[in-house]
C-alpha cells in the first residue's frame, strides 16, 4: 500500500459566504479531520469548546504565541485566532487529511510554512448577497455586520494567489467544485515523494 502524507486543505471565505456548510459537507463525505483553532472570542450559541474552537483567554493565547505553538495566527474582527501546530503535523504524518477554516492572513502564513498546503477561496456571488446572508443569519449586530463586510472586501481583494476559486451561488454546484478540488489535491506528488523509488524497487 502506498504511504502518503495527509492533504492540508485550506478553505477561506468572507463570513457568510457559506464556508462552514461546505466544510461540514466535505467532512461528512470524506475522512477529513477539522483543524480546531484557538480563539479569544466568546462561544456563540451551540458552539462547543474543543469541537468548534478551543476558547481561551487573550493571556493564554499570547503565551501560546511566545511558545511557538501556532502554525499561524491572526487578529480577525478584533479577536485572536490561531492554528495549533502539533495536532496538524501529527495528523498529516499519519496520512490524515485536514481541512482548515481560517482567514486570508493565516492562509498566507501557512503558504510559507506548510509547503504541501492547498488553498481554495469561496466567493459570495456579490456583496449585496453576502450582506443579506449575514443579516438573515441573525447572530451578529449591525456594527459587527459592518465590520465583517469591510473585512470581506479586503479578503476578496487578497484572494488572487489561491489555487482554486469557488463561487457559492448555488450550494450543490459549489460543493461539487470543492469536492473535485479536494480529490485532485490527494493526487499531488508532493504527498508521496518516495513513490517512484518504491515502484522501481530502488
Ligand atoms: P468566526 O468568529 O466567524 O468563527 O470566524 C471569523 C474568521 O476567523 C473566519 O474567517 C475564520 O475562518 C477565521 N478563523 C478561524 N480560525 C482561525 C485560525 O485559526 N486562524 C486564522 N488566521 N483565522 C481563523
Tab-separated table of C-alpha atoms and ligand atoms in Angstrom:
chain	number	residue	atom	x	y	z
A	1	UNK	CA	0.000	0.000	0.000
A	2	UNK	CA	1.313	3.441	-0.976
A	3	UNK	CA	2.113	5.602	2.048
A	4	UNK	CA	1.343	9.263	1.604
A	5	UNK	CA	1.152	12.408	3.707
A	6	UNK	CA	-2.260	13.878	4.507
A	7	UNK	CA	-3.621	16.791	2.467
A	8	UNK	CA	-3.712	20.141	4.289
A	9	UNK	CA	-6.721	21.758	2.587
A	10	UNK	CA	-7.202	25.409	3.479
A	11	UNK	CA	-10.576	26.987	2.875
A	12	UNK	CA	-11.002	30.756	3.091
A	13	UNK	CA	-14.052	32.914	2.556
A	14	UNK	CA	-15.619	36.045	3.945
A	15	UNK	CA	-18.004	35.121	6.773
A	16	UNK	CA	-21.440	34.495	5.318
A	17	UNK	CA	-20.133	33.018	2.048
A	18	UNK	CA	-21.201	29.515	3.126
A	19	UNK	CA	-17.801	28.165	4.074
A	20	UNK	CA	-18.916	26.300	7.233
A	21	UNK	CA	-21.661	24.466	5.324
A	22	UNK	CA	-19.151	23.403	2.664
A	23	UNK	CA	-16.671	22.229	5.324
A	24	UNK	CA	-19.397	20.194	7.081
A	25	UNK	CA	-20.474	18.537	3.831
A	26	UNK	CA	-16.918	17.612	2.862
A	27	UNK	CA	-16.150	16.189	6.324
A	28	UNK	CA	-19.373	14.162	6.208
A	29	UNK	CA	-18.451	12.579	2.860
A	30	UNK	CA	-14.717	12.019	3.324
A	31	UNK	CA	-12.307	11.041	6.091
A	32	UNK	CA	-11.151	14.589	6.696
A	33	UNK	CA	-10.453	15.982	10.116
A	34	UNK	CA	-11.164	19.591	11.017
A	35	UNK	CA	-8.314	21.705	12.375
A	36	UNK	CA	-9.650	23.071	15.669
A	37	UNK	CA	-8.382	26.610	16.144
A	38	UNK	CA	-7.829	28.518	19.361
A	39	UNK	CA	-9.731	31.776	19.677
A	40	UNK	CA	-10.235	34.530	22.229
A	41	UNK	CA	-13.754	35.294	21.025
A	42	UNK	CA	-16.706	34.158	23.115
A	43	UNK	CA	-18.589	30.998	22.061
A	44	UNK	CA	-21.765	31.556	20.026
A	45	UNK	CA	-24.895	29.657	20.922
A	46	UNK	CA	-24.423	25.961	20.153
A	47	UNK	CA	-20.638	26.142	19.881
A	48	UNK	CA	-18.752	23.572	21.952
A	49	UNK	CA	-15.289	24.085	23.431
A	50	UNK	CA	-12.863	21.600	21.876
A	51	UNK	CA	-15.191	20.874	18.946
A	52	UNK	CA	-15.719	24.159	17.090
A	53	UNK	CA	-12.843	26.022	18.733
A	54	UNK	CA	-10.649	25.938	21.804
A	55	UNK	CA	-11.994	29.032	23.561
A	56	UNK	CA	-9.121	30.575	25.554
A	57	UNK	CA	-8.224	33.884	27.198
A	58	UNK	CA	-6.108	36.560	25.491
A	59	UNK	CA	-3.422	35.988	28.114
A	60	UNK	CA	-3.306	32.257	27.357
A	61	UNK	CA	-3.286	32.982	23.610
A	62	UNK	CA	-0.290	35.299	23.964
A	63	UNK	CA	1.580	32.636	25.975
A	64	UNK	CA	0.989	30.184	23.137
A	65	UNK	CA	2.362	32.697	20.608
A	66	UNK	CA	5.505	33.052	22.737
A	67	UNK	CA	5.851	29.261	22.972
A	68	UNK	CA	5.576	28.931	19.133
A	69	UNK	CA	2.522	26.709	19.457
A	70	UNK	CA	0.770	28.095	16.374
A	71	UNK	CA	1.316	27.206	12.713
A	72	UNK	CA	-0.243	30.632	12.047
A	73	UNK	CA	-2.257	33.175	13.962
A	74	UNK	CA	-4.066	36.419	13.203
A	75	UNK	CA	-6.370	39.036	14.664
A	76	UNK	CA	-9.736	38.777	12.908
A	77	UNK	CA	-12.637	41.129	13.689
A	78	UNK	CA	-10.773	42.196	16.847
A	79	UNK	CA	-10.204	38.683	18.260
A	80	UNK	CA	-7.186	36.389	18.172
A	81	UNK	CA	-7.412	33.152	16.148
A	82	UNK	CA	-4.644	30.569	15.701
A	83	UNK	CA	-3.982	27.049	14.438
A	84	UNK	CA	-2.213	24.768	16.959
A	85	UNK	CA	0.705	23.225	15.057
A	86	UNK	CA	1.242	19.940	16.933
A	87	UNK	CA	-2.010	18.114	16.072
A	88	UNK	CA	-1.674	19.262	12.445
A	89	UNK	CA	1.814	17.838	11.932
A	90	UNK	CA	0.957	14.594	13.756
A	91	UNK	CA	-2.174	14.019	11.666
A	92	UNK	CA	-0.507	14.860	8.338
A	93	UNK	CA	2.362	12.482	9.102
A	94	UNK	CA	-0.163	9.699	9.728
A	95	UNK	CA	-1.694	10.354	6.301
A	96	UNK	CA	-4.778	12.069	7.746
A	97	UNK	CA	-6.242	14.813	5.518
A	98	UNK	CA	-7.107	18.038	7.351
A	99	UNK	CA	-9.377	20.920	6.467
A	100	UNK	CA	-8.650	24.395	7.836
A	101	UNK	CA	-11.285	27.124	8.103
A	102	UNK	CA	-9.082	30.189	8.550
A	103	UNK	CA	-8.800	33.760	7.279
A	104	UNK	CA	-6.640	35.014	4.387
A	105	UNK	CA	-3.885	36.405	6.647
A	106	UNK	CA	-3.493	32.979	8.293
A	107	UNK	CA	-3.618	31.207	4.932
A	108	UNK	CA	-0.807	33.419	3.623
A	109	UNK	CA	1.316	32.410	6.642
A	110	UNK	CA	0.585	28.702	6.029
A	111	UNK	CA	1.575	29.071	2.360
A	112	UNK	CA	5.082	29.853	3.640
A	113	UNK	CA	5.297	27.314	6.479
A	114	UNK	CA	3.358	24.313	5.092
A	115	UNK	CA	4.652	23.525	1.573
A	116	UNK	CA	2.056	20.815	0.825
A	117	UNK	CA	-0.900	23.059	1.699
A	118	UNK	CA	-3.531	23.738	-0.974
A	119	UNK	CA	-5.788	26.782	-0.896
A	120	UNK	CA	-9.370	27.328	-2.005
A	121	UNK	CA	-11.227	30.643	-1.761
A	122	UNK	CA	-15.027	30.714	-1.641
A	123	UNK	CA	-16.657	33.844	-3.096
A	124	UNK	CA	-20.182	35.039	-2.430
A	125	UNK	CA	-21.945	35.895	-5.727
A	126	UNK	CA	-21.959	39.594	-4.744
A	127	UNK	CA	-21.501	41.916	-1.747
A	128	UNK	CA	-25.267	42.562	-1.637
A	129	UNK	CA	-25.990	38.850	-1.288
A	130	UNK	CA	-23.270	38.485	1.347
A	131	UNK	CA	-24.805	41.266	3.459
A	132	UNK	CA	-28.259	39.752	3.062
A	133	UNK	CA	-26.962	36.335	4.225
A	134	UNK	CA	-25.236	37.857	7.282
A	135	UNK	CA	-28.429	39.712	8.244
A	136	UNK	CA	-30.510	36.566	7.736
A	137	UNK	CA	-28.168	34.562	9.994
A	138	UNK	CA	-29.237	36.860	12.841
A	139	UNK	CA	-26.186	36.143	15.012
A	140	UNK	CA	-24.413	39.493	14.691
A	141	UNK	CA	-25.257	43.128	15.484
A	142	UNK	CA	-25.372	45.772	12.724
A	143	UNK	CA	-21.981	47.016	13.887
A	144	UNK	CA	-20.444	43.537	13.658
A	145	UNK	CA	-22.008	43.016	10.219
A	146	UNK	CA	-20.445	46.281	9.007
A	147	UNK	CA	-17.056	45.090	10.330
A	148	UNK	CA	-17.462	41.734	8.586
A	149	UNK	CA	-18.429	43.433	5.288
A	150	UNK	CA	-15.324	45.627	5.418
A	151	UNK	CA	-13.214	42.571	6.129
A	152	UNK	CA	-14.888	40.680	3.263
A	153	UNK	CA	-13.801	43.310	0.736
A	154	UNK	CA	-10.200	43.081	1.982
A	155	UNK	CA	-10.222	39.266	1.794
A	156	UNK	CA	-11.673	39.208	-1.734
A	157	UNK	CA	-9.055	41.732	-2.857
A	158	UNK	CA	-6.329	39.429	-1.499
A	159	UNK	CA	-7.573	36.152	-2.999
A	160	UNK	CA	-5.613	36.276	-6.276
A	161	UNK	CA	-2.924	33.773	-5.181
A	162	UNK	CA	-5.252	30.888	-4.235
A	163	UNK	CA	-5.119	27.525	-6.070
A	164	UNK	CA	-8.895	27.383	-6.569
A	165	UNK	CA	-11.751	29.893	-6.724
A	166	UNK	CA	-15.259	28.700	-5.965
A	167	UNK	CA	-18.318	30.948	-6.305
A	168	UNK	CA	-21.053	29.896	-3.894
A	169	UNK	CA	-24.103	30.982	-5.867
A	170	UNK	CA	-25.654	27.534	-5.624
A	171	UNK	CA	-24.642	25.208	-2.786
A	172	UNK	CA	-24.606	21.870	-4.671
A	173	UNK	CA	-22.559	23.347	-7.518
A	174	UNK	CA	-20.087	24.977	-5.116
A	175	UNK	CA	-19.833	21.724	-3.167
A	176	UNK	CA	-19.096	19.674	-6.286
A	177	UNK	CA	-16.349	22.109	-7.223
A	178	UNK	CA	-14.783	21.923	-3.762
A	179	UNK	CA	-15.045	18.121	-3.832
A	180	UNK	CA	-13.292	17.964	-7.220
A	181	UNK	CA	-10.536	20.265	-5.961
A	182	UNK	CA	-10.026	18.186	-2.819
A	183	UNK	CA	-9.815	14.936	-4.792
A	184	UNK	CA	-7.261	16.478	-7.153
A	185	UNK	CA	-5.167	17.612	-4.144
A	186	UNK	CA	-4.910	13.991	-2.991
A	187	UNK	CA	-3.037	13.182	-6.211
A	188	UNK	CA	-0.188	15.619	-5.590
A	189	UNK	CA	3.293	14.056	-5.975
A	190	UNK	CA	4.386	16.236	-3.038
A	191	UNK	CA	2.399	13.938	-0.721
A	192	UNK	CA	4.385	10.820	-1.647
A	193	UNK	CA	7.806	11.817	-2.984
A	194	UNK	CA	9.115	8.256	-2.457
A	195	UNK	CA	6.618	6.696	-4.915
A	196	UNK	CA	8.957	6.499	-7.918
A	197	UNK	CA	11.608	4.687	-5.885
A	198	UNK	CA	9.019	2.335	-4.384
A	199	UNK	CA	7.573	1.401	-7.781
A	200	UNK	CA	11.030	0.890	-9.289
A	201	UNK	CA	12.090	-1.116	-6.223
A	202	UNK	CA	15.122	1.098	-5.618
B	1	LIG	P1	-15.819	33.179	13.341
B	1	LIG	O1	-15.602	34.059	14.508
B	1	LIG	O2	-16.959	33.626	12.474
B	1	LIG	O3	-15.913	31.717	13.702
B	1	LIG	O4	-14.506	33.291	12.433
B	1	LIG	C1	-14.079	34.514	11.970
B	1	LIG	C2	-12.957	34.330	10.982
B	1	LIG	O5	-11.794	33.794	11.630
B	1	LIG	C3	-13.291	33.359	9.852
B	1	LIG	O6	-12.879	33.924	8.618
B	1	LIG	C4	-12.476	32.143	10.166
B	1	LIG	O7	-12.123	31.437	9.005
B	1	LIG	C5	-11.264	32.777	10.824
B	1	LIG	N1	-10.504	31.813	11.608
B	1	LIG	C6	-10.965	30.786	12.355
B	1	LIG	N2	-9.961	30.106	12.912
B	1	LIG	C7	-8.812	30.706	12.503
B	1	LIG	C8	-7.416	30.449	12.737
B	1	LIG	O8	-7.010	29.525	13.423
B	1	LIG	N3	-6.535	31.300	12.146
B	1	LIG	C9	-6.937	32.331	11.367
B	1	LIG	N4	-5.981	33.085	10.800
B	1	LIG	N5	-8.229	32.609	11.127
B	1	LIG	C10	-9.157	31.805	11.691
